[in-house]
Short mmCIF file of C-alpha atoms in Angstrom, two decimals:
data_model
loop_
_atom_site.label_atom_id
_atom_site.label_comp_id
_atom_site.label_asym_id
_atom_site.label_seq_id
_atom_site.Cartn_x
_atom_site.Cartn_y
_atom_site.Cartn_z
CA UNK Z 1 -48.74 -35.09 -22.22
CA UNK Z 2 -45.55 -32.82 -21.32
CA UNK Z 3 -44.26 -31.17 -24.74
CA UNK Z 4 -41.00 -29.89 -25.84
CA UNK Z 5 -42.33 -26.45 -25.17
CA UNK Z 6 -43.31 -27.62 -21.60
CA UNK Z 7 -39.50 -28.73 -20.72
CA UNK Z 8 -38.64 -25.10 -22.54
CA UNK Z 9 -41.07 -23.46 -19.88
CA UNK Z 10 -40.20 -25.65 -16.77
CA UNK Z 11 -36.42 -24.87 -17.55
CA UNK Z 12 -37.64 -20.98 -17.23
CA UNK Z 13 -39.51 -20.83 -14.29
CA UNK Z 14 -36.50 -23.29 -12.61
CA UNK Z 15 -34.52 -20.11 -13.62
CA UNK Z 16 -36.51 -17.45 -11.85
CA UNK Z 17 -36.67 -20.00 -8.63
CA UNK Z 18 -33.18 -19.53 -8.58
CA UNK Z 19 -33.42 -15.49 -7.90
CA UNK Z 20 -34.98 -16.65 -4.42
CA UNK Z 21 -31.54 -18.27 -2.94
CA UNK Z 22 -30.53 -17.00 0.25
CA UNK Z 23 -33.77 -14.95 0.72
CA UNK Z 24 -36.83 -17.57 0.84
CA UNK Z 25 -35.39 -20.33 3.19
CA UNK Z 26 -36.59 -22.30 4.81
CA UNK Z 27 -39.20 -22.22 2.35
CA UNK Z 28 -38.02 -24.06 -1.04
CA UNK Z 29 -36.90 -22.06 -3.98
CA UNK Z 30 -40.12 -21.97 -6.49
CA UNK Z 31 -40.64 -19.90 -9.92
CA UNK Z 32 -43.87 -19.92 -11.67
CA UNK Z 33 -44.64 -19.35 -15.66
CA UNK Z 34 -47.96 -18.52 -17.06
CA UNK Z 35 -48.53 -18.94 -21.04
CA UNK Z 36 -51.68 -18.61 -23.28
CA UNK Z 37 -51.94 -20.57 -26.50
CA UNK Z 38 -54.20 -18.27 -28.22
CA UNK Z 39 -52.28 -15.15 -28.30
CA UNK Z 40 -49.49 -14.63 -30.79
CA UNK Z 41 -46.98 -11.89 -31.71
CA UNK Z 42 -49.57 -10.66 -33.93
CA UNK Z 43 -51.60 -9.25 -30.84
CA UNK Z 44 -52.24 -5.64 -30.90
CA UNK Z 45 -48.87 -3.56 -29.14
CA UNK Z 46 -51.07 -2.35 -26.43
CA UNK Z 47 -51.89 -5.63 -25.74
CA UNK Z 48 -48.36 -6.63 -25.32
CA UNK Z 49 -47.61 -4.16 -23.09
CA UNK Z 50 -50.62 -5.62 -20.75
CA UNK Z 51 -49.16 -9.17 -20.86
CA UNK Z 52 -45.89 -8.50 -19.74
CA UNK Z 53 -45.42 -5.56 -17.09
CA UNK Z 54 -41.87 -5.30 -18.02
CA UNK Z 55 -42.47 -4.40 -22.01
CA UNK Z 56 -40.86 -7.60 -22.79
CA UNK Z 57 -42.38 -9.91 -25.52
CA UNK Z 58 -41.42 -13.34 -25.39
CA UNK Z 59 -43.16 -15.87 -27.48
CA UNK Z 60 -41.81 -19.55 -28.55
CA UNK Z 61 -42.17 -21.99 -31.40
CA UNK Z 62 -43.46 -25.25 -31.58
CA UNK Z 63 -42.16 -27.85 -34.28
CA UNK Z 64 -41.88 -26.77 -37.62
CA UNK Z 65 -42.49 -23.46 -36.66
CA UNK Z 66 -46.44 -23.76 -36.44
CA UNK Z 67 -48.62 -20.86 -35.30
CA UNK Z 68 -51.17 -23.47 -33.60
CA UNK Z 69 -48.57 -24.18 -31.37
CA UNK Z 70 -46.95 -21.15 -29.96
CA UNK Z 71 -47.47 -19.52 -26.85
CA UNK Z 72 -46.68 -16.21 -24.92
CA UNK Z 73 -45.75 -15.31 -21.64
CA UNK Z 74 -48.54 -13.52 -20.19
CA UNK Z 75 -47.04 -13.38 -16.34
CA UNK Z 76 -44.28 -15.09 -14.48
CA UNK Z 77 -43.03 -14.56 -10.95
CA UNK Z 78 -40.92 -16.00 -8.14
CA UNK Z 79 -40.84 -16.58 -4.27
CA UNK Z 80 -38.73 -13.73 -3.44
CA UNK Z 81 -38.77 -13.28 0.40
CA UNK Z 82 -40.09 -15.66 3.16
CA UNK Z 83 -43.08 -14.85 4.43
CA UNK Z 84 -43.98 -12.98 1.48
CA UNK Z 85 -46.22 -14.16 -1.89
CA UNK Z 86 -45.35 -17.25 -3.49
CA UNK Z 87 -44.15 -17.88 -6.92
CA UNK Z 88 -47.72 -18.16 -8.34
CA UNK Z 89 -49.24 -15.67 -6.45
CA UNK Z 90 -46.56 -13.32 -8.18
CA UNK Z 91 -47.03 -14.57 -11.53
CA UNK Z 92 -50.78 -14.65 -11.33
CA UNK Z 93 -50.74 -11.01 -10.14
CA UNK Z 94 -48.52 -9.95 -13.53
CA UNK Z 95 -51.11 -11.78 -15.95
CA UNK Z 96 -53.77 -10.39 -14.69
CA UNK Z 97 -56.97 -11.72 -16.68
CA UNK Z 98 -55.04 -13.59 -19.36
CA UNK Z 99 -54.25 -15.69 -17.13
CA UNK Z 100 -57.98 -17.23 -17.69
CA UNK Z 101 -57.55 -20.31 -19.87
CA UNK Z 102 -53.39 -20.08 -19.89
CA UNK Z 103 -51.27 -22.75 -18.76
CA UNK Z 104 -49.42 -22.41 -15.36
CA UNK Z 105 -45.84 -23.86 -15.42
CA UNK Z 106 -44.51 -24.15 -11.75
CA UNK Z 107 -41.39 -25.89 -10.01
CA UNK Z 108 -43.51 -27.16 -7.47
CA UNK Z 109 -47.11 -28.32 -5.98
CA UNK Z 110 -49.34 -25.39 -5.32
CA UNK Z 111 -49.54 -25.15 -1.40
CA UNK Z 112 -52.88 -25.90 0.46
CA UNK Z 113 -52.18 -25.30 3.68
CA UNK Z 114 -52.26 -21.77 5.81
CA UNK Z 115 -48.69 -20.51 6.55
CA UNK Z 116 -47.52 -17.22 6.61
CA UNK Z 117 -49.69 -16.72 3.41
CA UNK Z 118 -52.96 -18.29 2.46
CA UNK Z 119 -53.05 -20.97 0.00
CA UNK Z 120 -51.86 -20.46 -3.39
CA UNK Z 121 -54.04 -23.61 -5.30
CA UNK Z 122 -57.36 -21.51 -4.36
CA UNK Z 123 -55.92 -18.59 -6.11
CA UNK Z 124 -55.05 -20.93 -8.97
CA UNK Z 125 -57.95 -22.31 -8.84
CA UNK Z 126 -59.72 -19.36 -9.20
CA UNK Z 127 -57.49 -17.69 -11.94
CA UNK Z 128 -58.93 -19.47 -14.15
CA UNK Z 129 -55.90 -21.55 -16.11
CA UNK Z 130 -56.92 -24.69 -17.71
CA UNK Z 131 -53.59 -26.60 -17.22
CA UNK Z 132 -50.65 -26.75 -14.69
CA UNK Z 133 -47.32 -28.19 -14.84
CA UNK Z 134 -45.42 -29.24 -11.71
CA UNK Z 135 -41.87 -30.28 -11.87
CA UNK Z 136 -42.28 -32.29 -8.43
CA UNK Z 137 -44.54 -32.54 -5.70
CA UNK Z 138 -43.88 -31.07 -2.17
CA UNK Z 139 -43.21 -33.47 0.28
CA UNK Z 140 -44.06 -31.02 3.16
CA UNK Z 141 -46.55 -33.47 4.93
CA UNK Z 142 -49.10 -30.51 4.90
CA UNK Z 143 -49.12 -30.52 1.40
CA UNK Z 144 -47.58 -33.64 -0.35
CA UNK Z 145 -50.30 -34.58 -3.25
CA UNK Z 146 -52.62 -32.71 -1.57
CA UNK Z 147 -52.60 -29.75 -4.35
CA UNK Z 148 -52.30 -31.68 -7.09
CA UNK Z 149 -55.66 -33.83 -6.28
CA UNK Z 150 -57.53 -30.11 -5.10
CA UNK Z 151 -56.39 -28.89 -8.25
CA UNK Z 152 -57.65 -31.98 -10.09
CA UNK Z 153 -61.06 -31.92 -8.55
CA UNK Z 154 -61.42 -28.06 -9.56
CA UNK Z 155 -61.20 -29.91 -13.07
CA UNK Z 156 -57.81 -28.44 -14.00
CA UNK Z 157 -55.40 -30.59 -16.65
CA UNK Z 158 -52.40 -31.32 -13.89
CA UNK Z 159 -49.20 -32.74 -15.56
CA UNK Z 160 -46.28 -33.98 -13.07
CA UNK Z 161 -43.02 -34.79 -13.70
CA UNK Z 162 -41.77 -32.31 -16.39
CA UNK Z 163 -38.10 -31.20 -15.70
CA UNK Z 164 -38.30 -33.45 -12.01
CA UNK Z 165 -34.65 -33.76 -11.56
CA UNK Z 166 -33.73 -30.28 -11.54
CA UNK Z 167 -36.34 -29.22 -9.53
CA UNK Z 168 -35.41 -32.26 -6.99
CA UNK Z 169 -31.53 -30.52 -7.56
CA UNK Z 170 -32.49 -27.15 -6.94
CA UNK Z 171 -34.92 -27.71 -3.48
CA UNK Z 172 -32.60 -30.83 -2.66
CA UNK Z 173 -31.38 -28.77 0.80
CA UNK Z 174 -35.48 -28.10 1.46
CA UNK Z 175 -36.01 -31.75 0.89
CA UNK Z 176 -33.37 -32.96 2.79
CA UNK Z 177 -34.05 -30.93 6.00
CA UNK Z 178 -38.04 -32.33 5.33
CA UNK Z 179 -37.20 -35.63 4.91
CA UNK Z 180 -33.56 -36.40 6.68
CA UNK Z 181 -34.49 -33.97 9.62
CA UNK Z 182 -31.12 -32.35 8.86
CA UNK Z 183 -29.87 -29.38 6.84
CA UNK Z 184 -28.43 -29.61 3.75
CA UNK Z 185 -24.67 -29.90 4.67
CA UNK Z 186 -21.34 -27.93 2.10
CA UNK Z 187 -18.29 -29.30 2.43
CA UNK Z 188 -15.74 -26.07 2.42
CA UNK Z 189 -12.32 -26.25 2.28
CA UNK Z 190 -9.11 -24.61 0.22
CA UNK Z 191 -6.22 -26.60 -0.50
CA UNK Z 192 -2.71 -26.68 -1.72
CA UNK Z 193 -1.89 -28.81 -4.81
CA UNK Z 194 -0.44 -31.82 -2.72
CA UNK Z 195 -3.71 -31.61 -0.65
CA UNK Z 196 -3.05 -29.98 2.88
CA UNK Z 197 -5.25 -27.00 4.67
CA UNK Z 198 -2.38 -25.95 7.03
CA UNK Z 199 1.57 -27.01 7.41
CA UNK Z 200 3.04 -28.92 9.93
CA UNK Z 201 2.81 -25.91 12.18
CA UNK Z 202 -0.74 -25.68 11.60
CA UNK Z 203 -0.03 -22.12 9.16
CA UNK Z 204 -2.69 -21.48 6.59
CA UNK Z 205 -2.74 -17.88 5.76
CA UNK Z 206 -3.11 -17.25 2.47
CA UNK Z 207 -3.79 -20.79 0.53
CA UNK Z 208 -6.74 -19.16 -1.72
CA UNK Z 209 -6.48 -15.90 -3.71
CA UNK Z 210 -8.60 -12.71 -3.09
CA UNK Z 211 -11.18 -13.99 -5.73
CA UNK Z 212 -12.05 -17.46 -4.04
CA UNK Z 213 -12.11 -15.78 -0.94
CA UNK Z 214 -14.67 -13.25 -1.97
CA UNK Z 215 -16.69 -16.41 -3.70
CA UNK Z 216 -16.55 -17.85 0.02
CA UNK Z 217 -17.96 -15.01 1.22
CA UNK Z 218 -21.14 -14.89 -1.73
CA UNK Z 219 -21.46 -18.36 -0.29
CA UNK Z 220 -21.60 -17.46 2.85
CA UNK Z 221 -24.42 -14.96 2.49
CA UNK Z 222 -26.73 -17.86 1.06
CA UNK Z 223 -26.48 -20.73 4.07
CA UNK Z 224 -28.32 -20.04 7.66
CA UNK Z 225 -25.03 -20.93 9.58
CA UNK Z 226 -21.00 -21.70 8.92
CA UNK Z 227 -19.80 -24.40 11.42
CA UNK Z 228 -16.03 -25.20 12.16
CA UNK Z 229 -14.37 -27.37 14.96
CA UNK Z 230 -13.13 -26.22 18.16
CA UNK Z 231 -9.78 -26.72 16.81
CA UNK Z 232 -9.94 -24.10 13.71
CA UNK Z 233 -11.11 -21.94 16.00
CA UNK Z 234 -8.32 -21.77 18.25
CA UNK Z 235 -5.58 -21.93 15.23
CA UNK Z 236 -7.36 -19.94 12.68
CA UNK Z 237 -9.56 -17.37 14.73
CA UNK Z 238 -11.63 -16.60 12.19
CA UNK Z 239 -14.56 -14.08 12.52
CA UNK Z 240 -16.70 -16.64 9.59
CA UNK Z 241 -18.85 -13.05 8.91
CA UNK Z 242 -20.03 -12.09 5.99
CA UNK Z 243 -17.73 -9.08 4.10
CA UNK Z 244 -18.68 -8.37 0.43
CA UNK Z 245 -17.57 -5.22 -1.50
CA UNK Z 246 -18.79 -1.82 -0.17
CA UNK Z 247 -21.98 -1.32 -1.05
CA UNK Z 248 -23.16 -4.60 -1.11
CA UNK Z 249 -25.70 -5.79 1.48
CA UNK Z 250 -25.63 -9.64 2.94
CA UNK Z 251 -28.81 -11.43 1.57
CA UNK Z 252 -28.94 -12.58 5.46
CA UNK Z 253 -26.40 -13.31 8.67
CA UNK Z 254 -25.82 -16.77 9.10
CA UNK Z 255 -25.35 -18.13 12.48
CA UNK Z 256 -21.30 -18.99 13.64
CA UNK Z 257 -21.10 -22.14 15.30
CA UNK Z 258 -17.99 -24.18 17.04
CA UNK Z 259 -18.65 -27.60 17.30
CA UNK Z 260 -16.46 -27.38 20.83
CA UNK Z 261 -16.81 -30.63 22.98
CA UNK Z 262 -14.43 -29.30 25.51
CA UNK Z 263 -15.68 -25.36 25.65
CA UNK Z 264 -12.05 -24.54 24.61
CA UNK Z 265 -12.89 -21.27 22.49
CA UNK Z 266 -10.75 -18.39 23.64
CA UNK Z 267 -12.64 -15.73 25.33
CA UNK Z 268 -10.15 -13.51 23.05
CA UNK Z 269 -11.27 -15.11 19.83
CA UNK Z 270 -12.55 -12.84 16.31
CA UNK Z 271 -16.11 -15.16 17.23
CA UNK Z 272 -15.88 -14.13 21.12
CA UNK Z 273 -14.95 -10.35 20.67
CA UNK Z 274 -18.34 -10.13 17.84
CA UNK Z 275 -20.39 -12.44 20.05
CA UNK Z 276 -22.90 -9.30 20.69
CA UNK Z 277 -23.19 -8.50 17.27
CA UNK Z 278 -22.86 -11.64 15.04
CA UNK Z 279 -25.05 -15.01 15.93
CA UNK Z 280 -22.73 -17.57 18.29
CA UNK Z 281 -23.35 -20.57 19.18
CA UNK Z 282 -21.15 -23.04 21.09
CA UNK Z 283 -22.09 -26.95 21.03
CA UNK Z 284 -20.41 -28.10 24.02
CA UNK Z 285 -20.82 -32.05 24.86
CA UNK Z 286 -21.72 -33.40 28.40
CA UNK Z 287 -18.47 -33.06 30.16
CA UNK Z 288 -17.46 -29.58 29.56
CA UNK Z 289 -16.18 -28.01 32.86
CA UNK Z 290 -19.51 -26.44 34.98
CA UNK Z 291 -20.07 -22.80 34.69
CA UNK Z 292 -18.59 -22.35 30.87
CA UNK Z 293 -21.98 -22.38 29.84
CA UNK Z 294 -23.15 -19.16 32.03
CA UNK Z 295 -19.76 -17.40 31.34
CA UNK Z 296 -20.07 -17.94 27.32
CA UNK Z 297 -23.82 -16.61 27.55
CA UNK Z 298 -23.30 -13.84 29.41
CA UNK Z 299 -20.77 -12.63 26.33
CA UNK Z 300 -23.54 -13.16 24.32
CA UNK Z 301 -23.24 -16.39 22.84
CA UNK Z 302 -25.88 -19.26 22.98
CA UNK Z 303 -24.51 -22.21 24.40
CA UNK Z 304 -26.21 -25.77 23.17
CA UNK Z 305 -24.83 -28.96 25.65
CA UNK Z 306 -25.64 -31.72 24.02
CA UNK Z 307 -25.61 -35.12 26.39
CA UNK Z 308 -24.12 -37.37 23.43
CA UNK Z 309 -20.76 -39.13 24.78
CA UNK Z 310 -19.19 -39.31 21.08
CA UNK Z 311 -18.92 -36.78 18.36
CA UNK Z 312 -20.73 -38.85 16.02
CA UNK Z 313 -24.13 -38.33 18.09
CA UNK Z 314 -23.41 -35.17 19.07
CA UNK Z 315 -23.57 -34.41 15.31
CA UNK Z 316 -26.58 -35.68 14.85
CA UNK Z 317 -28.17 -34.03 17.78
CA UNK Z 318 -26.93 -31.02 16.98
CA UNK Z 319 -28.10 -31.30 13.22
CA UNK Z 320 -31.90 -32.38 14.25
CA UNK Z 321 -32.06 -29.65 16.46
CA UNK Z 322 -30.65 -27.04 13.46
CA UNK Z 323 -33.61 -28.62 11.33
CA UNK Z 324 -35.75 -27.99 13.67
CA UNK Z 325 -35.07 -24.20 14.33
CA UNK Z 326 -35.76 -23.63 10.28
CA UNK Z 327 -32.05 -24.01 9.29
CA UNK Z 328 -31.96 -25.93 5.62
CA UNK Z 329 -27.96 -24.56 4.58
CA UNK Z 330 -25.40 -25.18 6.54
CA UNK Z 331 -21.58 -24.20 5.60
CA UNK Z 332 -18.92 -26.53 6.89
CA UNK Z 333 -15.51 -24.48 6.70
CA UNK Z 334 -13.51 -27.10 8.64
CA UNK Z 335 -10.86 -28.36 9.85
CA UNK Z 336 -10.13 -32.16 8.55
CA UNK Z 337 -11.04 -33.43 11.92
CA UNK Z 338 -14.73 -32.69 11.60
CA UNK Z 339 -14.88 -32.72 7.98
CA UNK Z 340 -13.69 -36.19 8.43
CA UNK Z 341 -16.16 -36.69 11.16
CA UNK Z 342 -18.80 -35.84 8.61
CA UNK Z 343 -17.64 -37.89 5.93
CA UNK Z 344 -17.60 -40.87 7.55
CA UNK Z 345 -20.87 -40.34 8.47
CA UNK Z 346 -21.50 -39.67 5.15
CA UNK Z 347 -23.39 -36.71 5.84
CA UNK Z 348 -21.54 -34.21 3.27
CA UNK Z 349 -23.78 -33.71 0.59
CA UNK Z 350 -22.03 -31.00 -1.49
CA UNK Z 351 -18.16 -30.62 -1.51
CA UNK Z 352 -16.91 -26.80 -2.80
CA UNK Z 353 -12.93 -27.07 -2.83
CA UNK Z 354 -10.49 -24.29 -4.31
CA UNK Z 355 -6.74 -25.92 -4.95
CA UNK Z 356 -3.96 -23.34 -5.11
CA UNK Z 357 -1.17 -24.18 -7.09
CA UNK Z 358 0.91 -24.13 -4.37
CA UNK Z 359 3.10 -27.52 -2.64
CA UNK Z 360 4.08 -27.21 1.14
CA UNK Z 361 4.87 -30.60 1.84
CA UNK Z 362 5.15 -32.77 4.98
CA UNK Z 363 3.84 -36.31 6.41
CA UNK Z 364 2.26 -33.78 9.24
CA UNK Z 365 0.49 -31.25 7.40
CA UNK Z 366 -3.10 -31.23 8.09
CA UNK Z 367 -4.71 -32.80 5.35
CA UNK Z 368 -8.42 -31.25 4.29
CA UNK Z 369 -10.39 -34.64 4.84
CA UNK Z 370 -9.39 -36.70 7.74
CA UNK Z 371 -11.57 -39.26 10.02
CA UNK Z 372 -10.99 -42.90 9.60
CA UNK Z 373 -11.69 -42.84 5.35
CA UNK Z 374 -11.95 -45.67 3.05
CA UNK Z 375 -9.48 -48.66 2.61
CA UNK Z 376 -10.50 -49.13 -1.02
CA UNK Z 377 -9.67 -46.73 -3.80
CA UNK Z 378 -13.24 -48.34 -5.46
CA UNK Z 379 -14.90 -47.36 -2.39
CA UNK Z 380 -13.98 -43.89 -3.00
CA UNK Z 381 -16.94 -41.45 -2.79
CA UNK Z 382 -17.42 -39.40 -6.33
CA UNK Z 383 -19.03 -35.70 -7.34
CA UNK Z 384 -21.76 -35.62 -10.07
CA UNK Z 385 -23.08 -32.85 -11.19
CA UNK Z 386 -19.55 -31.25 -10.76
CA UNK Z 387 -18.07 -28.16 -12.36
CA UNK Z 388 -14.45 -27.09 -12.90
CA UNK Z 389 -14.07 -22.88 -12.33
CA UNK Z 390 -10.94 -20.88 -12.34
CA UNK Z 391 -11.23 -18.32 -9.78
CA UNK Z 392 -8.15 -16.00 -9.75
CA UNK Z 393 -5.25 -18.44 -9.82
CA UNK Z 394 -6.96 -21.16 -7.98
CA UNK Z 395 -9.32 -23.77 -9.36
CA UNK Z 396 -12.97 -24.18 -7.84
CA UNK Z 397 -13.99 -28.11 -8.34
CA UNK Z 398 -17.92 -28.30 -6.88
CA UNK Z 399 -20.09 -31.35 -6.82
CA UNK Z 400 -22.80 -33.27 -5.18
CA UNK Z 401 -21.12 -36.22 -3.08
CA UNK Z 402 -22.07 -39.94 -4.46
CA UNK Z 403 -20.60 -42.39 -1.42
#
């Protein structure tokens, strides 16, 4: 039966899964914890020094501050690259021995299938550790139950459940691709204090400080692509690269892409001029005019035509076939149009939105949201899990959407 201590442990190896964002994906975010419950802070130094590689000693309580029931950290580890060693292949290589009758504290099910490693629940098997605890299962169908019951007929103590909801929080873009054969989707957008993106005129240069824009940027450097409409494109050119301080190397490149029904992009566009260097691709629907497609791809773009008459399948063409190529984050910087596209579909599943406390005004200026909304103000779609930043002068207000 899951302990205090055991919620204590989940809560650090959800931690150390969190070191892995923006290197591991598509893979899910995982962080492993090994503990013994014979070894105390009264161990000899040396010993110490074995247990954790680092020279760290870390050792925790139980109730009433009873010896029986404390336990040290004798390895922990993370999945810190895809394609590379897993979370408990990590920790199991820090413990070493100890880890021989330890308990193994991990965010999720040991893998049993071959991918671009071998199996981690034979090398947990093998270790030796008389108990694991698994936030949640892995609902990769290669895997989904399949190492908890391998790791149960090895004769291993498997508890499930401990600390669930943040480990369904924290892999909720890896289970969403998995199971909704989509990416996780981040609703982007600055706006003035009366709500608008642009004036009248369509202006929007500067509405967020330096400091959110930088944040943007961090952001940007986590997701596998940043998609806008056709018509952001051609009033905003951005470039939608990723430009942190000197010094500072992206985690990865995302891929650019225009959602661009009509192949309307400017051939002297920021995205057309870095086409060669930065990852384009154009979504162009059934009727754009014959021949963009060669022209766009021999500037070095990729050019997807998807054969979807409205923008609402296109969408969801376009988002299968993203899922499909690996992609589990996907940035969505605007404008209103498809942001309101998307939330009438209800497909935004995280909203990040700085407001400056600036006013502009006007019935016409572009507001961040549009689409057709909701008539009812009880209909309105809420954030949970939200959190109120000041960044610079703005205000960052974050959230998962509840429709």
């Amino acid at each position: 039966m899951a302990s205090n201590l055991d919620q204590i442990y989940m809560k650090r190896a959800l931690k150390l899964a969190l070191r892995g964002q923006g290197f591991v994906e598509p893979n899910p975010m995982v962080g492993c914890v090994i503990v013994r419950e014979d070894l105390t802070e009264s161990d000899p130094e040396n010993q110490k020094d074995i247990l954790l590689e680092n020279g760290e000693f870390d050792m925790v309580e139980g109730e009433g501050d009873s010896r029986s029931e404390a336990r040290l950290i004798v390895g922990e580890g993370w999945h810190q690259k895809y394609g590379e060693a897993h979370a408990e292949i990590n920790a199991l290589k820090m413990a070493g021995e100890f880890a021989k009758g330890g308990v193994m504290y991990v965010t999720l099910e040991p893998c049993v299938h071959q991918g671009k490693t071998p199996p981690c629940v034979d090398r947990v098997i093998a270790s030796g550790v008389k108990r694991v605890v698994i936030a949640m299962s892995d609902p990769f169908p290669q895997n989904d139950g399949a190492g908890i019951e391998k790791l149960r007929d090895a004769g291993i103590e498997v508890e499930v459940g401990v600390c669930e909801k943040e480990a369904q929080e924290l892999n909720a873009p890896y289970v969403t691709r998995l199971l909704k054969d989509r990416p996780w989707l981040i609703g982007k957008w600055a706006m003035t204090l009366d709500g608008k993106i642009a004036t009248r005129i369509g202006s929007s240069y500067w509405i967020s400080s330096d400091e959110a824009r930088l944040r943007v940027h961090e952001w940007r450097e986590c997701v596998d692509a940043i998609l806008i409409g056709s018509r952001t494109a051609m009033e905003d050119d951005p470039k939608l690269t990723v430009r942190l301080p000197e010094g500072r190397a992206p985690k990865r490149i995302p891929t650019r892409i225009v959602f661009d029904s009509g192949g309307t992009l400017s051939v002297f566009s920021e995205l057309a001029l870095t086409a060669r260097d930065v990852p384009l691709l154009l979504v162009f629907g059934p009727n754009t005019p014959r021949g963009k497609k060669e022209f766009w791809e021999s500037k070095g773009a990729e050019v997807l035509v998807l054969p979807a008459e409205t923008h609402e399948e296109r969408l969801i063409l376009l988002f299968s076939e993203l899922a499909a190529r690996g992609m589990t984050n996907v940035l969505v910087e605007g404008g209103g149009e498809l942001l309101g596209h998307l939330f009438d579909m209800e497909m935004i599943d995280e909203a990040r939105v700085f407001v400056s406390p600036k006013i502009v005004g006007g019935s016409e200026a572009v507001v961040a949201v549009g689409g057709v909304g909701r008539e009812l103000m009880r209909k309105a779609a809420t954030l949970r899990n939200k959190k109120i930043e000041v960044v610079g002068p703005d205000v960052l207000m974050s959230g998962r959407v509840n429709y």
